[in-house]
PDB file of C-alpha atoms and ligand atoms in Angstrom:
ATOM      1  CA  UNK A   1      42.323 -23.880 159.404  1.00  0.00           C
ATOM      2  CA  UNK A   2      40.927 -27.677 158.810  1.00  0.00           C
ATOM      3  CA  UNK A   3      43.115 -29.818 156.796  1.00  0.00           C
ATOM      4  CA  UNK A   4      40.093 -29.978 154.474  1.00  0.00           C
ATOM      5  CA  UNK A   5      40.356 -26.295 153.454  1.00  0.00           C
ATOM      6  CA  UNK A   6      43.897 -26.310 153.778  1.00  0.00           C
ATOM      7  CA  UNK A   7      43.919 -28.623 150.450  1.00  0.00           C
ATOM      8  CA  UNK A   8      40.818 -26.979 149.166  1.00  0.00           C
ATOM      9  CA  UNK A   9      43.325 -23.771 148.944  1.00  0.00           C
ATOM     10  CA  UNK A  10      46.245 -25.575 147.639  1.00  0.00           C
ATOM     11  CA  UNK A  11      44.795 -26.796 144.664  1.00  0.00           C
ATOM     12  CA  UNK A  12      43.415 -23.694 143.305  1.00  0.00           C
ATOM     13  CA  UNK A  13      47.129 -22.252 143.315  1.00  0.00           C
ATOM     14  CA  UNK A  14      47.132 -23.502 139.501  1.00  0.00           C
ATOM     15  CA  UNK A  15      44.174 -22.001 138.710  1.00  0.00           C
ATOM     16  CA  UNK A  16      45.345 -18.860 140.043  1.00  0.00           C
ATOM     17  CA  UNK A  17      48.716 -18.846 138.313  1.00  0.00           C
ATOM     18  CA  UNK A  18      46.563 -19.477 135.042  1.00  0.00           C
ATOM     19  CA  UNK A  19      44.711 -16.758 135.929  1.00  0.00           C
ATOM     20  CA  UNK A  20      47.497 -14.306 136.385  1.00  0.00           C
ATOM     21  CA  UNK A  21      49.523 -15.351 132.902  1.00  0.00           C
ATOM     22  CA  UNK A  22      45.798 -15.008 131.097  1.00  0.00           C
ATOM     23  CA  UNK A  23      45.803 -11.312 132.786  1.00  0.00           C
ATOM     24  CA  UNK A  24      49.424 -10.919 131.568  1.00  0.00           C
ATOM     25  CA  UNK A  25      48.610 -12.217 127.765  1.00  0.00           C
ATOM     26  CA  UNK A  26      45.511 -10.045 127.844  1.00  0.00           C
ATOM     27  CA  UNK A  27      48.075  -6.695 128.389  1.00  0.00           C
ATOM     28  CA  UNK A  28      48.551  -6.209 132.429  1.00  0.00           C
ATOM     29  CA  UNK A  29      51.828  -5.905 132.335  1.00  0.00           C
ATOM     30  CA  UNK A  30      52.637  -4.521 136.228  1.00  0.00           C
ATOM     31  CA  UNK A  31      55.384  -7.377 137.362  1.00  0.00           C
ATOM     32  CA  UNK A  32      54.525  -6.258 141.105  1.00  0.00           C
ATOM     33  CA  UNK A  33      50.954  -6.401 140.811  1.00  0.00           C
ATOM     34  CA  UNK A  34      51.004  -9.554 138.886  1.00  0.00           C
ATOM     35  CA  UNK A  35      52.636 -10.900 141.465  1.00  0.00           C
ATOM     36  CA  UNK A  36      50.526  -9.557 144.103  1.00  0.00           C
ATOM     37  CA  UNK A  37      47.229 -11.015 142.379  1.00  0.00           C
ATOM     38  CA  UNK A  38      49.038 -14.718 142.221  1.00  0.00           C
ATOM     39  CA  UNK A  39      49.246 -14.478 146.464  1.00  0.00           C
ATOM     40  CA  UNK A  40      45.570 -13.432 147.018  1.00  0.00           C
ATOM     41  CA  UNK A  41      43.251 -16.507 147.452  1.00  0.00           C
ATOM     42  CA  UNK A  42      40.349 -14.994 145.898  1.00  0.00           C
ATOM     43  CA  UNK A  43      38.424 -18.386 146.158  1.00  0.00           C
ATOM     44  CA  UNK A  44      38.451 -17.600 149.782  1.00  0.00           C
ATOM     45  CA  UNK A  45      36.762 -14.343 149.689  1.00  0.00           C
ATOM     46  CA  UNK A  46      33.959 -16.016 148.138  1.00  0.00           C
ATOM     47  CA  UNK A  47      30.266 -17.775 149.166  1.00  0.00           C
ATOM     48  CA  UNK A  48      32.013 -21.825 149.422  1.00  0.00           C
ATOM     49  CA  UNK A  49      29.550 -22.134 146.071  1.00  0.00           C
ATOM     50  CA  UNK A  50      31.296 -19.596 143.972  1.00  0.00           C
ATOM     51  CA  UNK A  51      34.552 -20.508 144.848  1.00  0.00           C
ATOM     52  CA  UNK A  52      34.946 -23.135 141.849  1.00  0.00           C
ATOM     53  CA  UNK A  53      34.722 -19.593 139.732  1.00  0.00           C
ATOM     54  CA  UNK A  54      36.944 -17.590 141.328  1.00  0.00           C
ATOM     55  CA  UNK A  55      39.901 -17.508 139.118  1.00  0.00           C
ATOM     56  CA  UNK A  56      37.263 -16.633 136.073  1.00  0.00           C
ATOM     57  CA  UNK A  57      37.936 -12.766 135.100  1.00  0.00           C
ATOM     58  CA  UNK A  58      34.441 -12.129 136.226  1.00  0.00           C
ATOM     59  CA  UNK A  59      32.891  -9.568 138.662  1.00  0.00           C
ATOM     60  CA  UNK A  60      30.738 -12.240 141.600  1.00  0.00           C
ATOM     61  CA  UNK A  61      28.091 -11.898 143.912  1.00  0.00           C
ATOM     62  CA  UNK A  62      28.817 -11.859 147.420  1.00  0.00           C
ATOM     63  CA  UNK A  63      25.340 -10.849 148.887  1.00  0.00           C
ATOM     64  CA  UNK A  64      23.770  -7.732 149.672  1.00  0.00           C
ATOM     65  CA  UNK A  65      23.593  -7.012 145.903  1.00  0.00           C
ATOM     66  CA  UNK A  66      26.885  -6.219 145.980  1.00  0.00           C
ATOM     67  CA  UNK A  67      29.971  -7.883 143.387  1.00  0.00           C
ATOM     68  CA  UNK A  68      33.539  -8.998 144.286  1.00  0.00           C
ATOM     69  CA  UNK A  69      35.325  -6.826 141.426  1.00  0.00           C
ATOM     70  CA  UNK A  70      36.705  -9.021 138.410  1.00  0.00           C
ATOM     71  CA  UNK A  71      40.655 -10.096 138.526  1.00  0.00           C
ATOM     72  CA  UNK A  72      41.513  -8.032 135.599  1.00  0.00           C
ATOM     73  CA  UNK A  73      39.773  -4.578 136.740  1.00  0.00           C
ATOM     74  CA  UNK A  74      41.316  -5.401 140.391  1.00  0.00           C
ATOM     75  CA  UNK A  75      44.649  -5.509 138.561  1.00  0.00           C
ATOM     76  CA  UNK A  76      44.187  -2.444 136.553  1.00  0.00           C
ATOM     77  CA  UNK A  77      43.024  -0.307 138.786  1.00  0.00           C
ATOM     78  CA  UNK A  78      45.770  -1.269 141.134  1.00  0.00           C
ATOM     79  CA  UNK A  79      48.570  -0.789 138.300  1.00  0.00           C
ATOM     80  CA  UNK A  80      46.563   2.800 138.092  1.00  0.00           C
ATOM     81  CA  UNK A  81      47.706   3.512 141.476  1.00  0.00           C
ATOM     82  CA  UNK A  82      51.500   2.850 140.851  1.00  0.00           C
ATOM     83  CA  UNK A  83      51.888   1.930 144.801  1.00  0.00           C
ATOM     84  CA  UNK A  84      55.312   2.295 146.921  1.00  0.00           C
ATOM     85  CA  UNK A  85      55.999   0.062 149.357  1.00  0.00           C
ATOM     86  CA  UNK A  86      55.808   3.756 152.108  1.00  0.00           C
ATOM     87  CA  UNK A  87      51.901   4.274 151.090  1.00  0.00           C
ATOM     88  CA  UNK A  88      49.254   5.024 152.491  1.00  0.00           C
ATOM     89  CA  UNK A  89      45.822   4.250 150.338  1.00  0.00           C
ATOM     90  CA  UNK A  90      42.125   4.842 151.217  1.00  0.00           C
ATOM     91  CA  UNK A  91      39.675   2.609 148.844  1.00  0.00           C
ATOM     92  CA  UNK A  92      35.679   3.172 149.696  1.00  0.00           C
ATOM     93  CA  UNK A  93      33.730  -0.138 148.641  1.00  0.00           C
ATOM     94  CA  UNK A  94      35.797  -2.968 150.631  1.00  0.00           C
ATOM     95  CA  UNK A  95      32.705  -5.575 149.556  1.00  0.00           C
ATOM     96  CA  UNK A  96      34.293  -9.118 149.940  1.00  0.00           C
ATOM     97  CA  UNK A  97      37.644  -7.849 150.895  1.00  0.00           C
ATOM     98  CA  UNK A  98      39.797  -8.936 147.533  1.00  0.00           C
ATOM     99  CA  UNK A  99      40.687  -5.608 146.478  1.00  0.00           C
ATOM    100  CA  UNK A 100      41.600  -4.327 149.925  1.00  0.00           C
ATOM    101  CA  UNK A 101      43.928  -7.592 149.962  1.00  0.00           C
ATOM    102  CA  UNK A 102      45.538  -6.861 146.548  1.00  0.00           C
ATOM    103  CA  UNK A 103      46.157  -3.198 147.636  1.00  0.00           C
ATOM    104  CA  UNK A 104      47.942  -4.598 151.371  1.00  0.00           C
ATOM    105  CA  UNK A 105      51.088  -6.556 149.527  1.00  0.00           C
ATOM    106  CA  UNK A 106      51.692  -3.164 147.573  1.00  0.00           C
ATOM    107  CA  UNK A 107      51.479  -0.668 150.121  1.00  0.00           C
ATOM    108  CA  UNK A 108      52.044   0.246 153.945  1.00  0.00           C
ATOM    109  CA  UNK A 109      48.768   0.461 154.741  1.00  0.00           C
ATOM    110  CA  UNK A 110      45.295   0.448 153.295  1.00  0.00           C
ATOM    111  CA  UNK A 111      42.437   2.151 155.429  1.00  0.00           C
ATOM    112  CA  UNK A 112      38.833   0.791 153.365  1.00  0.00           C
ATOM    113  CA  UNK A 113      35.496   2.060 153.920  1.00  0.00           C
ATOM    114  CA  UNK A 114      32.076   0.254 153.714  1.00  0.00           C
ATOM    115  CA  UNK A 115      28.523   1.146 154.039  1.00  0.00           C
ATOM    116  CA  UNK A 116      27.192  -2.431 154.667  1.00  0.00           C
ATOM    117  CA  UNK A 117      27.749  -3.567 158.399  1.00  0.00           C
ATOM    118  CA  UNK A 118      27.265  -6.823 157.062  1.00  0.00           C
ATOM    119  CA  UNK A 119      29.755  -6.804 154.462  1.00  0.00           C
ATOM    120  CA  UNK A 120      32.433  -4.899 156.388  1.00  0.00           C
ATOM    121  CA  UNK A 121      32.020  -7.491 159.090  1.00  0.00           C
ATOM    122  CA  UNK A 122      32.500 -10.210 156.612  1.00  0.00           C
ATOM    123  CA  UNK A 123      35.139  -8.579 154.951  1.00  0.00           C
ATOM    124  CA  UNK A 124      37.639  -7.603 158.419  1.00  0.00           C
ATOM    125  CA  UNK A 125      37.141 -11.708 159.193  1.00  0.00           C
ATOM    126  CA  UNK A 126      37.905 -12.789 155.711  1.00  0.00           C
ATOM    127  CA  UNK A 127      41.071 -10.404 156.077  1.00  0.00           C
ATOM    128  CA  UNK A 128      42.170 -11.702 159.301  1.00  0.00           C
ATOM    129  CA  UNK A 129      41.753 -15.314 158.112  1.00  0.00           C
ATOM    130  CA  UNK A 130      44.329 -14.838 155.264  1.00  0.00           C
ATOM    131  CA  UNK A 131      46.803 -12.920 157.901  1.00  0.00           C
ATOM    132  CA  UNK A 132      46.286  -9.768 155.771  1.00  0.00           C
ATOM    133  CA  UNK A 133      47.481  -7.419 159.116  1.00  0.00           C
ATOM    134  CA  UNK A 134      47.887  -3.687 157.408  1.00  0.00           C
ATOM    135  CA  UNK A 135      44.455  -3.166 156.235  1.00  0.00           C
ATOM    136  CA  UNK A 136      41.775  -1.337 158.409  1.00  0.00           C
ATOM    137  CA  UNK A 137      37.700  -1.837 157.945  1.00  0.00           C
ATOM    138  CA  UNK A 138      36.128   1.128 158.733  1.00  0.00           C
ATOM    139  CA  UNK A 139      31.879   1.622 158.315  1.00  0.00           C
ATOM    140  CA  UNK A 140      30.807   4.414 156.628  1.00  0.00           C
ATOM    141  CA  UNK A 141      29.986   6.826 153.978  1.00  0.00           C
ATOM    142  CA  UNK A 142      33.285   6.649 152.235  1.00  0.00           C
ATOM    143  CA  UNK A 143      31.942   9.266 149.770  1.00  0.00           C
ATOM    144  CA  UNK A 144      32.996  12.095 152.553  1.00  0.00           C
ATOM    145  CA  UNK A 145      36.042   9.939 152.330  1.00  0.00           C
ATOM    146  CA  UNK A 146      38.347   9.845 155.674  1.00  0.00           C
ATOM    147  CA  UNK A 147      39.304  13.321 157.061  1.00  0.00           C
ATOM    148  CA  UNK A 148      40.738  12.080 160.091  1.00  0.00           C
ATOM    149  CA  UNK A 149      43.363   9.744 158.548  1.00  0.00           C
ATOM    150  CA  UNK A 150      44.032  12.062 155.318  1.00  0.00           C
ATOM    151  CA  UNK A 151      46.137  13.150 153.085  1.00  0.00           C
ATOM    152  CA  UNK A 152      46.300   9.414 151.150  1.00  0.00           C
ATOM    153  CA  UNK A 153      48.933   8.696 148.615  1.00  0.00           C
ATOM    154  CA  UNK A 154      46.123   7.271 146.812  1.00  0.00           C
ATOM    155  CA  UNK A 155      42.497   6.850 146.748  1.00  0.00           C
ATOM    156  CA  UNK A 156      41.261   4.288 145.340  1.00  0.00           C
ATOM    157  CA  UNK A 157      37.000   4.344 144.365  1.00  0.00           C
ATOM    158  CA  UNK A 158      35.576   0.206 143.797  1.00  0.00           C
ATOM    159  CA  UNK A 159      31.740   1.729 143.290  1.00  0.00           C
ATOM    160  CA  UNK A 160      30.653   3.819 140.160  1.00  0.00           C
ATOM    161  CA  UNK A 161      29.792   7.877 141.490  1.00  0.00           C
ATOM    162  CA  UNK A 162      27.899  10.252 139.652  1.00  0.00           C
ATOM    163  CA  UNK A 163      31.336  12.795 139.767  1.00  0.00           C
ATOM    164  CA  UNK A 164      33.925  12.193 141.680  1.00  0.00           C
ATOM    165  CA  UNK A 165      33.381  13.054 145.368  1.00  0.00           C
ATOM    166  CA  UNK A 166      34.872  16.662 145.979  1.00  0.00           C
ATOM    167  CA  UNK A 167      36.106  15.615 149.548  1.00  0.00           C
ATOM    168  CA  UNK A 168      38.242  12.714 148.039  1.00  0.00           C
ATOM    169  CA  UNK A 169      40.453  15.032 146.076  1.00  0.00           C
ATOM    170  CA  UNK A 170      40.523  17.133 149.130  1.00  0.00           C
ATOM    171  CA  UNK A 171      42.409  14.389 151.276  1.00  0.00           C
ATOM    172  CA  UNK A 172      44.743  13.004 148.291  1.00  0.00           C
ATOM    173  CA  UNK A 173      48.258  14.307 149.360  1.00  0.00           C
ATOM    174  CA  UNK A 174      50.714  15.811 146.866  1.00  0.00           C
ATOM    175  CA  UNK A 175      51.632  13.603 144.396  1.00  0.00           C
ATOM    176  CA  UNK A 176      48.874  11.737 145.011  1.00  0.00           C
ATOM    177  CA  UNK A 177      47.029   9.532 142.402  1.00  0.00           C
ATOM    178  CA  UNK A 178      42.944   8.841 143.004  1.00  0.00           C
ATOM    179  CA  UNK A 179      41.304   6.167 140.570  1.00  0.00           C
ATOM    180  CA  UNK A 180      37.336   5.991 140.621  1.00  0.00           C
ATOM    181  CA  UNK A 181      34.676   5.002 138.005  1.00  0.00           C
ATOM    182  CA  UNK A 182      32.558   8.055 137.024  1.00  0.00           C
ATOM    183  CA  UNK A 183      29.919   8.028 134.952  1.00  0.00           C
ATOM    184  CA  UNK A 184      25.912   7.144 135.031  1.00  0.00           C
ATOM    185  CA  UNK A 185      24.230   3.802 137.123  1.00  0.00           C
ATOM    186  CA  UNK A 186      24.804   1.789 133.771  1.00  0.00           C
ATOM    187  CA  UNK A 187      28.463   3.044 132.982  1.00  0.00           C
ATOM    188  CA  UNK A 188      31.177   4.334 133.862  1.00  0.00           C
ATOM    189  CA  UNK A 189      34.482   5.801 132.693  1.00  0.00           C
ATOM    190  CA  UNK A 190      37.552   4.708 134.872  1.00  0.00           C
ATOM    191  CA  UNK A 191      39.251   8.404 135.937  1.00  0.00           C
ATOM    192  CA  UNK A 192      42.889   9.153 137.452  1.00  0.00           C
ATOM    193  CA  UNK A 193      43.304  11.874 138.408  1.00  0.00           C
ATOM    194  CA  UNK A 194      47.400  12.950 139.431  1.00  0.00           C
ATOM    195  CA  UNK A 195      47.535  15.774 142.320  1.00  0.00           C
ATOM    196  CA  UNK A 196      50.655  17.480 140.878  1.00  0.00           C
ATOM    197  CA  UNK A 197      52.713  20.922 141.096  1.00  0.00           C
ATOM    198  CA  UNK A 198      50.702  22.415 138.410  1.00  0.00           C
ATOM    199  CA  UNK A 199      46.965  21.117 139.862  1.00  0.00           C
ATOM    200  CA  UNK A 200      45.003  17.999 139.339  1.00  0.00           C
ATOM    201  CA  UNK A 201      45.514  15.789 135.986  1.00  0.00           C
ATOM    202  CA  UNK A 202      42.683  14.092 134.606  1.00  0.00           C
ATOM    203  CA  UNK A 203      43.012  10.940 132.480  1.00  0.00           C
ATOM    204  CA  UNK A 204      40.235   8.411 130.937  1.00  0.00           C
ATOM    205  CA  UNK A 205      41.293   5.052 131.293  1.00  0.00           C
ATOM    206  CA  UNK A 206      38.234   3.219 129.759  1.00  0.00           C
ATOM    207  CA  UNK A 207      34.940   2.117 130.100  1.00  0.00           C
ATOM    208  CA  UNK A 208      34.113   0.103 133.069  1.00  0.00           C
ATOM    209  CA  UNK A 209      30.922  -1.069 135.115  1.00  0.00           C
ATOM    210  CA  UNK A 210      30.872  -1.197 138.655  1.00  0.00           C
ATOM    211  CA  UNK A 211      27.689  -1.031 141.295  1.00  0.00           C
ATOM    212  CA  UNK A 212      26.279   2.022 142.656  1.00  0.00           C
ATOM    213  CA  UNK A 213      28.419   4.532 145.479  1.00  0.00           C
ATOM    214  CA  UNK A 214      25.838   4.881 147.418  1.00  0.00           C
ATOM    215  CA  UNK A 215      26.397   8.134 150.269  1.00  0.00           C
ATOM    216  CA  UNK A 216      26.456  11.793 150.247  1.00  0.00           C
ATOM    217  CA  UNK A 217      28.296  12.212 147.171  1.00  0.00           C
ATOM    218  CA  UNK A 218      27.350   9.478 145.031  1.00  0.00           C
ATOM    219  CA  UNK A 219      23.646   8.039 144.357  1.00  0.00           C
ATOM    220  CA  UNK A 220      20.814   8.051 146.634  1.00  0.00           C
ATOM    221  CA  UNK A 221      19.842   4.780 148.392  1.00  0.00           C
TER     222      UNK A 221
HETATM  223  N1  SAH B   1      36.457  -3.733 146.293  1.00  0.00           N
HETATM  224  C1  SAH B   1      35.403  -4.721 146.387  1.00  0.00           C
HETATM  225  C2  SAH B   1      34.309  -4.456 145.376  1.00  0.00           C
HETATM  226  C3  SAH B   1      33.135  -4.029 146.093  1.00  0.00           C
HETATM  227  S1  SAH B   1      31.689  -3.575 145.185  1.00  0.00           S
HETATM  228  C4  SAH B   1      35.933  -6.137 146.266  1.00  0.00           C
HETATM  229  O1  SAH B   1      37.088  -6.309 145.872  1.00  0.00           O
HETATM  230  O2  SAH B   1      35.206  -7.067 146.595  1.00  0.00           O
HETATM  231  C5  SAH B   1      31.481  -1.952 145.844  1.00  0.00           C
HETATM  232  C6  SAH B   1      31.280  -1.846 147.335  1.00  0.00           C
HETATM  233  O3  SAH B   1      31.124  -0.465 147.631  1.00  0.00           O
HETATM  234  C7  SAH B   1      30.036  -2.547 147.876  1.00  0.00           C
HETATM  235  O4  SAH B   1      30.388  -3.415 148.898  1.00  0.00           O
HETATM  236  C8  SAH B   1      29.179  -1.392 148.398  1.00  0.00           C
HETATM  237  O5  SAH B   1      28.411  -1.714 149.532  1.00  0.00           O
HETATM  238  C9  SAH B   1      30.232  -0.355 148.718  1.00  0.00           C
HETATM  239  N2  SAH B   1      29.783   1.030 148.789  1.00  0.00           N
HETATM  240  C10 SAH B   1      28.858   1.651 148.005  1.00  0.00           C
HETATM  241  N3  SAH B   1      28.736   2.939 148.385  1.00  0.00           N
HETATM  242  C11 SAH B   1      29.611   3.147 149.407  1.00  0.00           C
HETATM  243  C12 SAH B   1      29.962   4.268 150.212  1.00  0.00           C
HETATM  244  N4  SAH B   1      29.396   5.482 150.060  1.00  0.00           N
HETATM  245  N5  SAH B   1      30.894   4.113 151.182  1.00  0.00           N
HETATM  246  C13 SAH B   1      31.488   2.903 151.376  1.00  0.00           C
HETATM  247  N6  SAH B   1      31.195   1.810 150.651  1.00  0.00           N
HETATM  248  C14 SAH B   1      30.274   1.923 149.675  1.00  0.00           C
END
């Protein structure tokens, strides 16, 4: 790293820790993923113009039409999870990388799925540069999921589906917890749903609106 962006990243560390007590006013109250959102440098996940907005709660672009997910959904969705330190999580949609990131200081590992060479490329650099060393990049259709690496302890969904993709809930262990955003191309409802003894629970967790999952299950391209 140049000294340059060595001070570029120190001084956004008050922005960030703004950003997390914000998050914590506005209700997030997860201690371990509030603390896992103030060691991600989401500035450096971002195009070097964005990066002045980057502790905003506010969803970005990072090309190929696709968004960096805002702070507050990131930290929500992650909360939805309720991650030990022994699991294992899938998330389709890595995009910029951010989420992926949040997910790797909660869990043992984090295998993510992208559809965009481009992106995924982008994203395994961007990971490497922060030292992030337990997440894996895969490309894909993550809408058939993983078979090869399942059952997850969670599953985590960053790109709105149509329903949520039947082989996802095939590959979430028992116990498992799977978080997507369900609804039409304009909105969504944020699902978990709980594998349990007695089948799968289903719980609404709000409205939400993310970009398109884009594969076999989701929406056509
Ligand atoms: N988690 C990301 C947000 C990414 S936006 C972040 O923190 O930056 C959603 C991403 O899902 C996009 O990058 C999009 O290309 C990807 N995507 C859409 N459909 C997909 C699919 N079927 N499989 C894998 N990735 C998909």
């Amino acid at each position: 790293m140049t000294i340059r962006a060595a001070l570029r990243r120190d001084t956004f560390a008050p922005q960030r820790r703004r950003m997390v007590e914000r998050l914590a006013k506005a209700g997030l109250c997860d201690a371990r993923v509030l603390a896992a959102l103030e060691t991600v440098p989401r500035h450096q996940l971002l195009p070097e113009a964005l990066q002045v907005q980057a502790y905003t709660d506010t969803a970005l672009p990072i090309g190929d039409g696709q968004t960096i997910s805002a702070p507050g959904i990131v930290g929500l969705m992650t909360a939805a999870l309720a991650l030990r330190s022994e699991d294992r999580v899938l998330e389709i949609g890595t995009g910029s990388g951010y989420q992926s990131a949040v997910l790797s200081r909660l869990a043992a590992q984090v295998i993510s799925v992208e559809r965009l060479p481009g992106l995924a490329a982008r994203a395994r650099r961007s990971l490497d540069t922060l030292g992030v060393a337990n997440v894996v990049v895969h490309l894909g259709d993550g809408s058939l999921g993983r078979p090869a690496d399942a059952p997850f302890d969670a599953i985590l969904v960053t790109a709105g589906a149509p329903a949520i993709p039947p082989p996802l809930l095939e590959q979430l262990a028992p116990g498992g917890r799977l978080v997507a955003p369900i609804g039409t191309r304009e909105e969504q409802r944020l699902f978990r749903v709980r594998r349990t003894e007695r089948g799968l629970v289903r719980e609404n967790l709000g409205r939400c609106r993310f970009v398109d999952l884009v594969g076999a299950n989701g929406w056509a391209a």
